[in-house]
């Protein structure tokens, strides 16, 4: 059966297009709802008329896709918390002055050097009911044991999420907004009042179960470093893994095993099926197996903290188990489609989650491409067969996710295939041993022998990953990759696979057209780069950094020797550029017919300069009113090398004089075209 012959395929595609349209075009619900209602009436009429007149079936199909499109639009609108009047973003005073805010801790996040971090749900602001999710940063040691379910009252100000302050950098504010988080709070022990009554929901019991497992593992003297990796491998809890270990997994191409996904849930399902093998495949026996699998997967999701990656994997494998129980050998593609549709109906913003995208792309290409790769060689030896299967699965997943990884992360681990061949057999043992250990740890401290075996296997895994990651020259970094490349690379990959599966003249033409489209995207990108000219004043703390780009070459201006700078590096990668030269900052720069004057910590200037743009750096001690009268600049730029207090004074002065003031730590980088 062809995938596109399945009606749900086209319905799902139009549903996804509706979500994307709503996300980028932001239509009003007052427009979308009436339009959907009209479409619903047309759909109903076309359904009844098409049953009598077969010529109207096409009209019925079009109306179905129309409805699917607007279901996607409305699903995203209804799940956008910022459109709900009860959301805290409509309480403007909470962002301006300290207010009494109560919230319930929902999920533990990775801590930093200063704070324990949680997501939380707002309950009230100044005793008025509000809703919405925030991030809570609790000063370390402010609470002895903060737990999920704690209801906390504080008097504080909500802080809006900061957007990226430099060009081409990761936009953390947008990332949080896609998770329906629009603000953060920072609290310490003097501000916290904890309600003795806990909110006992599924998140609370999930947190308690997880805490119980950790306590019992600690009682069994499980090494802390290995235990943190074990909790990530089995339960998807990455909060306490050291940055060095995470970097090793990234460089070796094994990051995916630290995030619980289809691989882990698949292992669990295989393990459960193995335990239930003695049960006969009768009607009653099959039902017992199905219920056991669904219960086990649901329990696993709860223990792991109900994270999005676990939920989507559990939903997908639950559908697979139900399909097997109903004796339907339906296509795995249909199972994927049903799980995607169901997940996005309840959480449409998952579509913009990188983990969601990579997870489904990897699984799709394993199912679609791996059989093609597998046929290229048929080994006879069992060991060779196992190695070849592992290689083809790894290559299929890597080919499917490569363009997306390059687009988001701009790096490629060259030894990913070596890593997967080595770790998959070891991971199989670790998963089985880990499930047994975690199940025992729910009730009591696991036996010492079992802990030692599990701990040593994790140690061996970490050591292997570290050895592979130590070959850093195989990690290709800073790969420039834009949306043109993303789209055309996927078109080439898909057309190449379609042609390889069953070569025909039309498919070959389609492949050649996609290759031409890729070449066009390369040419267009090159043309855009060559025509691009701009000057950037960066937002870099305690330093001044200015760059001038002409085509793909950049001249960097800085007062000190240029060292590794993340802001500049992101700009270079994002604009396919190279540093042509590095120069010491001069007091006067000229760009595109405009005169730029820079006043540094010396505070010296000449009255005759008369610049178009005045840049203030290194907190100069000066009388800005007098400077404005002497120099008459059209705009004032203050970078992040200036103190916050002095910038406030400058801003007030500029408001009085009606001169635009751009502080990079408030508004982000300044760009001059």
XYZ file of C-alpha atoms in Angstrom:
673
model
C 0.000 0.000 0.000
C 1.360 3.386 -0.982
C 1.595 5.898 1.837
C -0.284 8.599 -0.082
C -3.162 6.212 -0.789
C -3.934 6.314 2.932
C -6.507 9.174 3.400
C -5.013 10.173 6.751
C -1.720 11.045 5.027
C -3.178 13.965 3.079
C -5.339 15.017 6.027
C -2.261 15.096 8.292
C -0.235 17.061 5.720
C -2.946 19.748 5.433
C -3.288 19.785 9.218
C 0.471 20.438 9.527
C 0.287 23.165 6.850
C -2.501 24.797 8.887
C -0.326 24.826 12.029
C 2.604 26.309 10.095
C 0.375 28.943 8.475
C -1.011 29.969 11.862
C 2.467 30.088 13.434
C 4.025 32.342 10.812
C 1.018 34.419 9.630
C -0.729 34.773 13.036
C -4.367 35.030 11.841
C -7.014 36.265 14.261
C -9.292 33.673 15.818
C -12.210 35.959 14.908
C -11.310 35.398 11.240
C -10.276 31.734 11.485
C -13.388 30.534 13.361
C -16.041 31.893 10.947
C -13.961 30.692 7.964
C -13.767 27.237 9.512
C -17.526 27.254 10.202
C -18.299 28.073 6.559
C -15.940 25.281 5.484
C -17.673 22.871 7.856
C -21.050 23.611 6.273
C -19.584 23.145 2.772
C -17.959 19.893 3.939
C -21.273 18.532 5.255
C -23.113 19.469 2.051
C -20.382 17.979 -0.164
C -20.456 14.750 1.857
C -24.185 14.183 1.375
C -24.179 15.232 -2.293
C -21.108 13.117 -3.159
C -22.864 9.957 -1.897
C -25.512 10.515 -4.582
C -23.334 11.973 -7.330
C -19.898 10.387 -7.789
C -18.745 13.364 -9.859
C -18.713 15.474 -6.675
C -16.239 13.220 -4.816
C -13.364 15.527 -5.823
C -15.248 18.476 -4.283
C -15.716 16.451 -1.100
C -11.947 15.720 -0.999
C -11.067 19.407 -1.397
C -13.473 20.394 1.396
C -11.912 17.696 3.632
C -8.432 19.161 3.157
C -9.849 22.650 3.727
C -11.289 21.518 7.051
C -8.006 19.773 7.968
C -6.113 22.996 7.245
C -8.332 25.098 9.502
C -8.356 22.462 12.240
C -4.568 22.953 12.287
C -4.988 26.750 12.422
C -7.550 26.615 15.260
C -5.590 23.964 17.187
C -2.560 26.244 17.397
C -4.664 29.319 18.202
C -6.487 27.542 21.037
C -3.209 26.229 22.463
C -1.473 29.624 22.394
C -1.605 30.702 26.019
C -0.698 34.305 25.212
C -4.107 34.690 23.503
C -5.973 33.717 26.688
C -7.050 36.713 28.745
C -6.322 34.834 31.985
C -2.618 34.563 31.097
C -0.223 36.511 33.306
C 1.173 38.525 30.371
C -1.980 40.676 30.606
C -1.074 41.664 34.173
C 1.228 44.530 33.167
C 1.946 45.681 36.721
C 3.537 42.296 37.516
C 6.301 43.190 35.038
C 6.782 46.706 36.438
C 6.697 46.510 40.258
C 6.964 43.646 42.813
C 3.669 41.787 43.281
C 2.561 38.862 45.444
C 2.708 35.855 43.117
C 1.835 32.241 43.927
C 2.896 29.377 41.681
C 3.213 25.594 41.738
C 6.490 23.900 40.835
C 5.931 21.585 37.874
C 9.237 20.293 36.454
C 12.909 20.310 37.517
C 15.304 21.860 35.011
C 19.087 21.838 34.788
C 20.536 24.009 37.566
C 23.275 26.586 37.074
C 25.990 27.839 39.427
C 23.625 30.191 41.259
C 20.118 28.775 41.082
C 17.960 25.688 41.116
C 15.637 26.025 38.136
C 12.053 24.810 37.684
C 9.099 25.344 35.438
C 6.025 26.416 37.385
C 2.361 27.243 36.866
C 1.099 30.658 37.957
C -1.890 30.466 40.333
C -2.508 34.050 41.456
C -1.047 37.544 41.204
C -2.099 39.823 44.060
C -4.818 37.297 44.982
C -6.353 37.451 41.499
C -6.474 34.228 39.495
C -4.047 34.040 36.569
C -2.621 31.185 34.529
C 0.470 30.407 32.477
C 3.844 28.746 32.726
C 7.027 30.467 33.927
C 10.609 29.557 34.789
C 11.507 29.892 38.465
C 15.134 30.505 39.466
C 15.493 29.754 43.185
C 18.753 30.861 44.766
C 20.731 27.810 45.844
C 20.111 26.810 49.475
C 17.038 29.075 49.610
C 14.911 25.969 49.928
C 16.332 22.875 51.558
C 14.515 20.423 49.302
C 12.342 22.078 46.646
C 10.031 19.431 45.225
C 7.516 19.183 42.427
C 4.109 20.167 43.826
C 5.374 22.878 46.205
C 3.041 25.910 46.170
C 5.255 28.960 46.686
C 4.336 32.563 47.402
C 6.797 35.371 46.649
C 6.811 39.119 46.262
C 8.756 39.753 43.106
C 8.637 41.096 39.565
C 8.121 38.986 36.475
C 11.045 39.280 34.048
C 10.276 38.993 30.343
C 12.412 36.510 28.440
C 15.343 38.201 26.776
C 15.661 37.801 23.029
C 19.020 37.198 21.385
C 21.204 40.290 21.693
C 23.552 39.444 18.818
C 22.894 38.488 15.169
C 22.449 34.831 14.170
C 22.563 33.610 17.770
C 20.171 31.090 19.317
C 16.984 32.954 20.259
C 16.281 31.680 23.775
C 13.270 33.958 24.172
C 11.589 32.497 21.081
C 12.500 28.975 22.217
C 10.704 29.565 25.535
C 7.735 31.238 23.829
C 7.254 28.070 21.736
C 6.996 26.235 25.048
C 4.373 28.783 26.200
C 6.802 30.322 28.714
C 6.861 34.120 28.546
C 8.567 35.159 31.798
C 10.921 34.174 34.605
C 11.238 35.007 38.280
C 14.373 35.154 40.424
C 13.820 34.563 44.132
C 15.876 34.050 47.285
C 15.169 32.798 50.783
C 13.947 36.170 52.101
C 11.124 36.226 49.539
C 9.853 32.647 49.738
C 6.795 31.408 51.625
C 5.983 27.725 51.091
C 2.418 26.517 51.455
C 2.327 23.401 53.647
C -0.325 21.926 51.379
C 1.143 20.314 48.262
C -0.622 20.162 44.917
C -0.795 16.411 44.396
C -1.330 15.814 40.694
C 0.300 13.365 38.278
C 3.378 15.625 38.068
C 3.769 15.474 41.862
C 3.565 11.681 41.962
C 5.942 11.440 39.005
C 8.450 13.654 40.860
C 8.060 11.644 44.071
C 8.625 8.382 42.220
C 11.725 9.765 40.546
C 13.064 11.114 43.875
C 12.483 7.729 45.515
C 14.506 6.003 42.780
C 17.374 8.488 43.195
C 17.405 8.077 47.007
C 17.539 4.290 46.761
C 20.322 4.439 44.175
C 22.292 6.784 46.434
C 21.767 4.397 49.372
C 23.262 1.636 47.224
C 26.347 3.894 46.808
C 25.896 4.278 43.054
C 28.713 6.516 41.773
C 27.264 10.012 41.229
C 28.656 10.570 37.715
C 27.516 7.200 36.390
C 24.153 7.522 38.146
C 23.411 10.816 36.396
C 24.111 9.217 33.004
C 21.975 6.190 33.968
C 19.052 8.456 34.873
C 19.379 10.132 31.459
C 19.609 6.829 29.567
C 16.704 5.127 31.328
C 14.478 7.987 32.476
C 15.518 10.890 30.230
C 16.591 13.053 33.200
C 19.605 15.035 31.944
C 19.544 17.827 34.538
C 22.590 16.726 36.546
C 24.948 15.445 33.833
C 28.231 17.375 33.705
C 28.920 19.564 30.689
C 32.074 17.588 29.849
C 30.112 14.338 29.461
C 27.431 16.055 27.356
C 30.183 17.475 25.109
C 31.707 13.980 24.686
C 28.340 12.605 23.581
C 27.888 15.529 21.159
C 31.328 15.126 19.562
C 30.910 11.362 19.199
C 27.464 11.692 17.586
C 25.691 9.895 20.438
C 23.654 12.744 21.960
C 20.434 10.975 20.963
C 20.945 8.210 23.538
C 20.837 10.754 26.397
C 17.334 11.817 25.343
C 14.753 9.104 25.834
C 13.205 8.492 22.426
C 11.917 5.714 20.172
C 15.184 3.788 20.632
C 14.719 3.545 24.400
C 10.967 2.906 24.326
C 11.572 0.263 21.644
C 14.028 -1.514 23.962
C 11.451 -1.425 26.751
C 8.735 -2.829 24.493
C 11.037 -5.657 23.319
C 11.924 -6.432 26.939
C 8.259 -6.531 27.990
C 7.370 -8.776 25.038
C 10.201 -11.103 26.076
C 8.845 -11.339 29.643
C 5.301 -11.952 28.357
C 6.391 -14.605 25.838
C 5.031 -17.546 27.928
C 1.494 -16.118 27.636
C -0.229 -17.853 24.690
C -1.351 -15.780 21.694
C -5.006 -16.498 22.259
C -7.614 -13.747 22.185
C -7.497 -13.408 25.957
C -3.694 -13.780 26.080
C -3.188 -11.090 23.433
C -5.433 -8.707 25.383
C -3.416 -9.345 28.556
C -0.199 -8.634 26.620
C -1.618 -5.423 25.153
C -2.834 -4.112 28.507
C 0.503 -5.028 30.125
C 2.448 -3.184 27.428
C 0.227 -0.081 27.618
C 0.441 -0.078 31.425
C 4.224 -0.516 31.357
C 4.707 2.266 28.809
C 2.400 4.620 30.752
C 4.276 3.860 34.000
C 7.585 4.507 32.255
C 6.298 7.874 31.004
C 5.238 8.857 34.541
C 8.543 7.740 36.115
C 10.522 9.651 33.499
C 8.688 12.880 34.351
C 6.244 13.016 31.410
C 8.797 14.755 29.187
C 7.708 15.549 25.596
C 10.246 13.149 24.027
C 9.006 10.254 26.175
C 5.323 11.070 25.634
C 5.596 11.111 21.839
C 7.574 7.830 21.814
C 5.130 6.171 24.197
C 2.148 7.315 22.099
C 3.736 5.978 18.903
C 4.627 2.565 20.349
C 1.231 2.321 22.032
C -0.404 2.658 18.611
C 1.994 0.037 17.247
C 1.043 -2.342 20.071
C -2.684 -1.753 19.453
C -2.190 -2.392 15.727
C -0.399 -5.674 16.464
C -3.160 -6.703 18.855
C -5.824 -6.056 16.210
C -3.783 -8.231 13.825
C -3.454 -5.327 11.419
C -0.206 -5.434 9.584
C -0.800 -1.815 8.645
C 2.101 0.260 7.427
C 4.416 1.727 10.057
C 3.938 5.017 8.189
C 0.272 4.988 9.184
C 1.226 4.392 12.808
C 3.597 7.349 12.620
C 0.908 9.546 11.063
C -1.691 8.655 13.678
C 0.763 9.331 16.517
C 1.833 12.662 14.951
C -1.778 13.752 14.468
C -2.826 12.780 17.983
C 0.193 14.408 19.666
C -0.158 17.658 17.725
C -3.908 17.867 18.381
C -3.076 18.094 22.094
C 0.312 19.870 21.837
C 0.662 21.617 18.440
C 3.756 23.525 19.559
C 5.664 20.216 19.624
C 5.932 20.672 15.850
C 8.492 23.455 16.466
C 10.494 21.409 18.965
C 13.851 20.275 17.495
C 13.669 16.969 19.373
C 10.227 16.217 17.910
C 11.416 16.990 14.381
C 14.616 14.937 14.672
C 12.855 12.012 16.357
C 10.223 11.551 13.659
C 12.618 12.254 10.789
C 15.085 9.664 12.111
C 12.377 7.040 12.538
C 10.831 7.776 9.134
C 14.168 7.431 7.332
C 15.055 4.251 9.246
C 11.778 2.692 8.077
C 11.973 4.136 4.547
C 15.681 4.193 3.668
C 17.256 1.418 5.772
C 15.783 -1.449 3.672
C 17.296 0.170 0.538
C 20.746 0.445 2.167
C 20.461 -3.063 3.577
C 19.976 -4.565 0.085
C 23.267 -3.138 -1.202
C 25.155 -5.986 0.518
C 24.018 -9.347 1.895
C 26.603 -10.776 4.334
C 26.458 -14.441 5.341
C 28.153 -14.323 8.743
C 25.826 -13.531 11.701
C 28.294 -11.060 13.208
C 28.639 -9.264 9.867
C 24.839 -9.195 9.527
C 24.485 -7.558 12.969
C 27.196 -4.995 12.227
C 25.732 -4.271 8.774
C 22.223 -3.822 10.229
C 23.569 -1.404 12.850
C 25.475 0.505 10.174
C 22.521 0.810 7.781
C 20.176 1.928 10.572
C 22.732 4.513 11.695
C 23.343 5.798 8.166
C 19.613 5.951 7.377
C 18.901 7.994 10.515
C 21.928 10.226 9.916
C 21.033 10.905 6.272
C 17.469 11.773 7.292
C 18.465 14.169 10.064
C 21.696 15.586 8.597
C 20.236 18.702 6.874
C 18.203 19.575 9.971
C 21.227 19.071 12.288
C 23.377 21.285 10.064
C 20.633 23.940 10.025
C 20.224 24.023 13.824
C 23.656 23.039 15.177
C 26.111 23.779 12.306
C 28.329 20.785 13.100
C 28.722 17.168 12.026
C 30.258 14.298 14.074
C 32.285 12.342 11.492
C 32.585 9.223 13.671
C 28.862 8.746 14.303
C 28.860 5.343 12.556
C 31.777 4.084 14.709
C 29.962 5.246 17.841
C 26.716 3.499 16.919
C 28.392 0.182 16.015
C 30.190 0.140 19.370
C 27.478 1.421 21.693
C 24.293 -0.254 20.366
C 25.222 -3.749 21.733
C 26.398 -2.194 25.001
C 23.315 0.011 25.178
C 21.073 -3.056 24.759
C 22.585 -4.589 27.898
C 22.505 -1.257 29.775
C 18.816 -0.732 28.967
C 17.824 -4.207 30.214
C 19.990 -3.932 33.342
C 18.807 -0.351 33.890
C 15.118 -1.233 33.707
C 15.629 -3.994 36.287
C 17.624 -1.684 38.594
C 15.066 1.155 38.308
C 12.146 -1.197 39.010
C 13.865 -2.489 42.151
C 14.815 1.075 43.163
C 11.130 2.053 43.227
C 10.681 -0.188 46.279
C 14.109 -0.516 47.916
C 17.847 -0.172 47.467
C 19.020 -2.521 44.648
C 21.487 -5.365 45.457
C 25.133 -4.319 45.506
C 26.150 -6.855 42.829
C 23.520 -5.553 40.400
C 24.540 -1.947 41.084
C 28.208 -2.751 40.452
C 27.422 -4.459 37.128
C 25.213 -1.577 36.021
C 27.703 1.057 37.215
C 30.647 -0.588 35.431
C 28.675 -0.860 32.189
C 27.849 2.878 32.349
C 31.508 3.623 33.106
C 32.547 1.552 30.076
C 29.992 3.401 27.904
C 31.248 6.828 29.051
C 34.867 5.774 28.525
C 34.128 4.511 25.012
C 32.264 7.703 24.129
C 35.134 9.796 25.521
C 37.722 7.939 23.418
C 35.689 8.457 20.227
C 35.051 12.119 21.122
C 38.785 12.707 21.718
C 39.337 12.545 17.940
C 38.117 16.130 17.667
C 39.424 16.594 14.134
C 36.564 14.333 12.964
C 34.040 16.851 14.317
C 33.335 19.373 11.557
C 32.211 22.623 13.179
C 30.901 26.002 12.064
C 29.159 24.746 8.928
C 27.154 27.560 7.297
C 23.709 26.264 6.368
C 20.566 28.275 5.625
C 16.872 27.559 4.964
C 17.453 27.391 1.171
C 19.943 24.581 1.677
C 17.634 22.836 4.160
C 14.714 22.667 1.725
C 16.693 21.758 -1.400
C 18.885 19.158 0.348
C 15.756 17.342 1.558
C 14.274 17.494 -1.944
C 17.440 15.910 -3.361
C 17.553 13.205 -0.654
C 13.871 12.299 -1.049
C 13.991 12.259 -4.865
C 17.200 10.176 -4.795
C 15.615 7.557 -2.515
C 12.417 7.443 -4.612
C 14.488 6.928 -7.789
C 16.735 4.305 -6.136
C 13.771 2.232 -4.945
C 12.252 1.910 -8.416
C 14.125 3.771 -11.186
C 11.964 5.278 -13.934
C 12.466 8.090 -16.434
C 10.041 10.463 -14.627
C 11.726 9.853 -11.283
C 15.129 10.524 -12.840
C 13.819 13.818 -14.253
C 12.474 14.735 -10.789
C 15.885 13.919 -9.249
C 17.693 16.086 -11.808
C 15.256 18.957 -11.205
C 15.917 18.803 -7.441
C 19.688 18.809 -8.075
C 19.234 21.917 -10.236
C 17.152 23.500 -7.426
C 20.022 22.802 -5.015
C 22.447 24.495 -7.396
C 20.080 27.464 -7.683
C 19.960 27.748 -3.879
C 23.778 27.776 -3.802
C 23.890 30.495 -6.465
C 21.190 32.599 -4.749
C 22.965 32.314 -1.400
C 26.286 33.317 -2.949
C 24.643 36.304 -4.661
C 22.983 37.423 -1.418
C 26.303 37.197 0.421
C 28.219 39.124 -2.249
C 25.607 41.908 -2.232
C 25.490 42.098 1.574
C 27.123 45.089 3.268
C 26.544 46.068 6.896
C 28.175 47.363 10.047
C 27.360 45.687 13.363
C 27.887 46.970 16.911
C 27.754 43.819 19.070
C 26.452 43.357 22.582
C 29.534 41.910 24.326
C 30.004 42.367 28.072
C 33.025 44.400 29.217
C 34.246 44.675 25.647
C 33.638 46.627 22.472
C 33.268 44.748 19.213
C 32.364 46.221 15.822
C 32.437 44.479 12.457
C 32.108 45.734 8.899
C 31.034 43.226 6.257
C 31.593 43.656 2.534
C 30.361 40.551 0.755
C 31.724 37.516 2.569
C 34.734 39.338 4.047
C 34.610 40.980 7.461
C 36.827 43.579 9.085
C 36.710 43.409 12.879
C 37.352 46.437 15.116
C 38.214 45.791 18.767
C 40.338 47.584 21.406
C 42.123 44.363 22.420
C 43.526 41.292 20.702
C 40.663 39.299 19.208
C 40.099 36.033 21.075
C 37.378 33.438 20.533
C 34.059 35.266 20.596
C 30.748 33.402 20.373
C 28.829 36.425 19.112
C 31.254 37.015 16.236
C 31.522 33.296 15.464
C 27.713 32.976 15.179
C 27.678 35.952 12.810
C 30.429 34.440 10.644
C 28.629 31.092 10.379
C 25.215 32.661 9.787
C 26.497 34.895 6.990
C 28.919 32.459 5.276
C 31.687 34.943 6.067
C 35.418 35.052 6.826
C 37.511 37.509 8.806
C 39.599 39.533 6.380
C 41.436 41.609 8.995
C 41.346 42.648 12.634
C 42.053 46.286 13.459
C 42.278 48.298 16.622
C 39.281 50.568 17.107
C 39.801 54.112 15.905
C 37.864 57.071 17.210
C 36.417 57.750 13.779
C 34.909 55.301 11.295
C 33.216 55.933 7.970
C 30.541 53.623 6.589
C 28.191 54.095 3.650
C 28.586 57.876 3.662
C 28.023 58.173 7.424
C 30.540 59.377 9.980
C 30.779 57.330 13.191
C 32.591 58.717 16.232
C 33.582 56.568 19.218
C 34.178 57.949 22.712
C 35.942 55.476 25.016
C 36.921 55.598 28.715
C 39.218 58.590 28.064
C 36.151 60.733 27.316
C 38.074 62.903 24.825
C 36.547 64.352 21.644
C 36.824 67.269 19.240
C 33.997 69.736 18.635
C 34.621 69.778 14.883
C 33.801 66.095 14.377
C 30.012 66.455 13.927
C 29.278 62.700 13.506
C 26.076 61.072 12.284
C 26.403 58.301 14.890
C 28.019 58.545 18.314
C 29.120 55.296 20.025
C 29.867 55.372 23.758
C 32.091 52.604 25.164
C 33.955 51.649 28.367
C 31.842 53.936 30.670
C 33.448 57.334 29.867
C 32.989 60.059 32.476
C 31.402 62.868 30.510
C 28.619 65.417 30.402
C 26.364 64.020 27.687
C 24.231 67.167 27.434
C 27.308 69.218 26.541
C 28.463 66.569 24.027
C 25.057 66.585 22.335
C 25.218 70.378 22.022
C 28.784 70.250 20.661
C 28.568 67.262 18.274
C 24.855 67.129 17.241
C 24.755 63.352 16.545
C 21.611 61.833 15.007
C 21.697 58.754 17.255
C 23.580 57.553 20.350
C 24.756 53.920 20.642
C 25.882 52.505 24.012
C 27.369 49.004 23.952
C 27.565 46.472 26.807
C 31.021 47.653 27.910
C 29.277 50.528 29.746
C 27.885 50.209 33.259
C 24.126 49.828 33.607
C 23.811 52.838 35.940
C 25.519 55.261 33.569
C 23.416 54.037 30.641
C 20.228 54.943 32.553
C 21.504 58.508 32.927
C 22.388 58.703 29.222
C 18.970 57.374 28.252
C 17.220 60.058 30.336
C 19.394 62.772 28.780
C 18.628 61.576 25.250
C 14.889 61.541 25.996
C 15.101 65.169 27.115
C 16.959 66.143 23.947
C 14.693 64.004 21.742
C 17.655 62.034 20.332
C 17.338 58.253 19.690
C 19.284 56.155 22.216
C 20.186 52.520 21.471
C 21.576 50.479 24.377
C 22.700 47.065 23.119
C 22.077 45.315 26.462
C 18.436 46.433 26.204
C 17.676 46.429 22.454
C 20.399 44.086 21.217
C 23.010 44.671 18.521
C 22.891 47.763 16.310
C 22.980 47.242 12.540
C 23.772 49.861 9.939
C 23.103 48.916 6.301
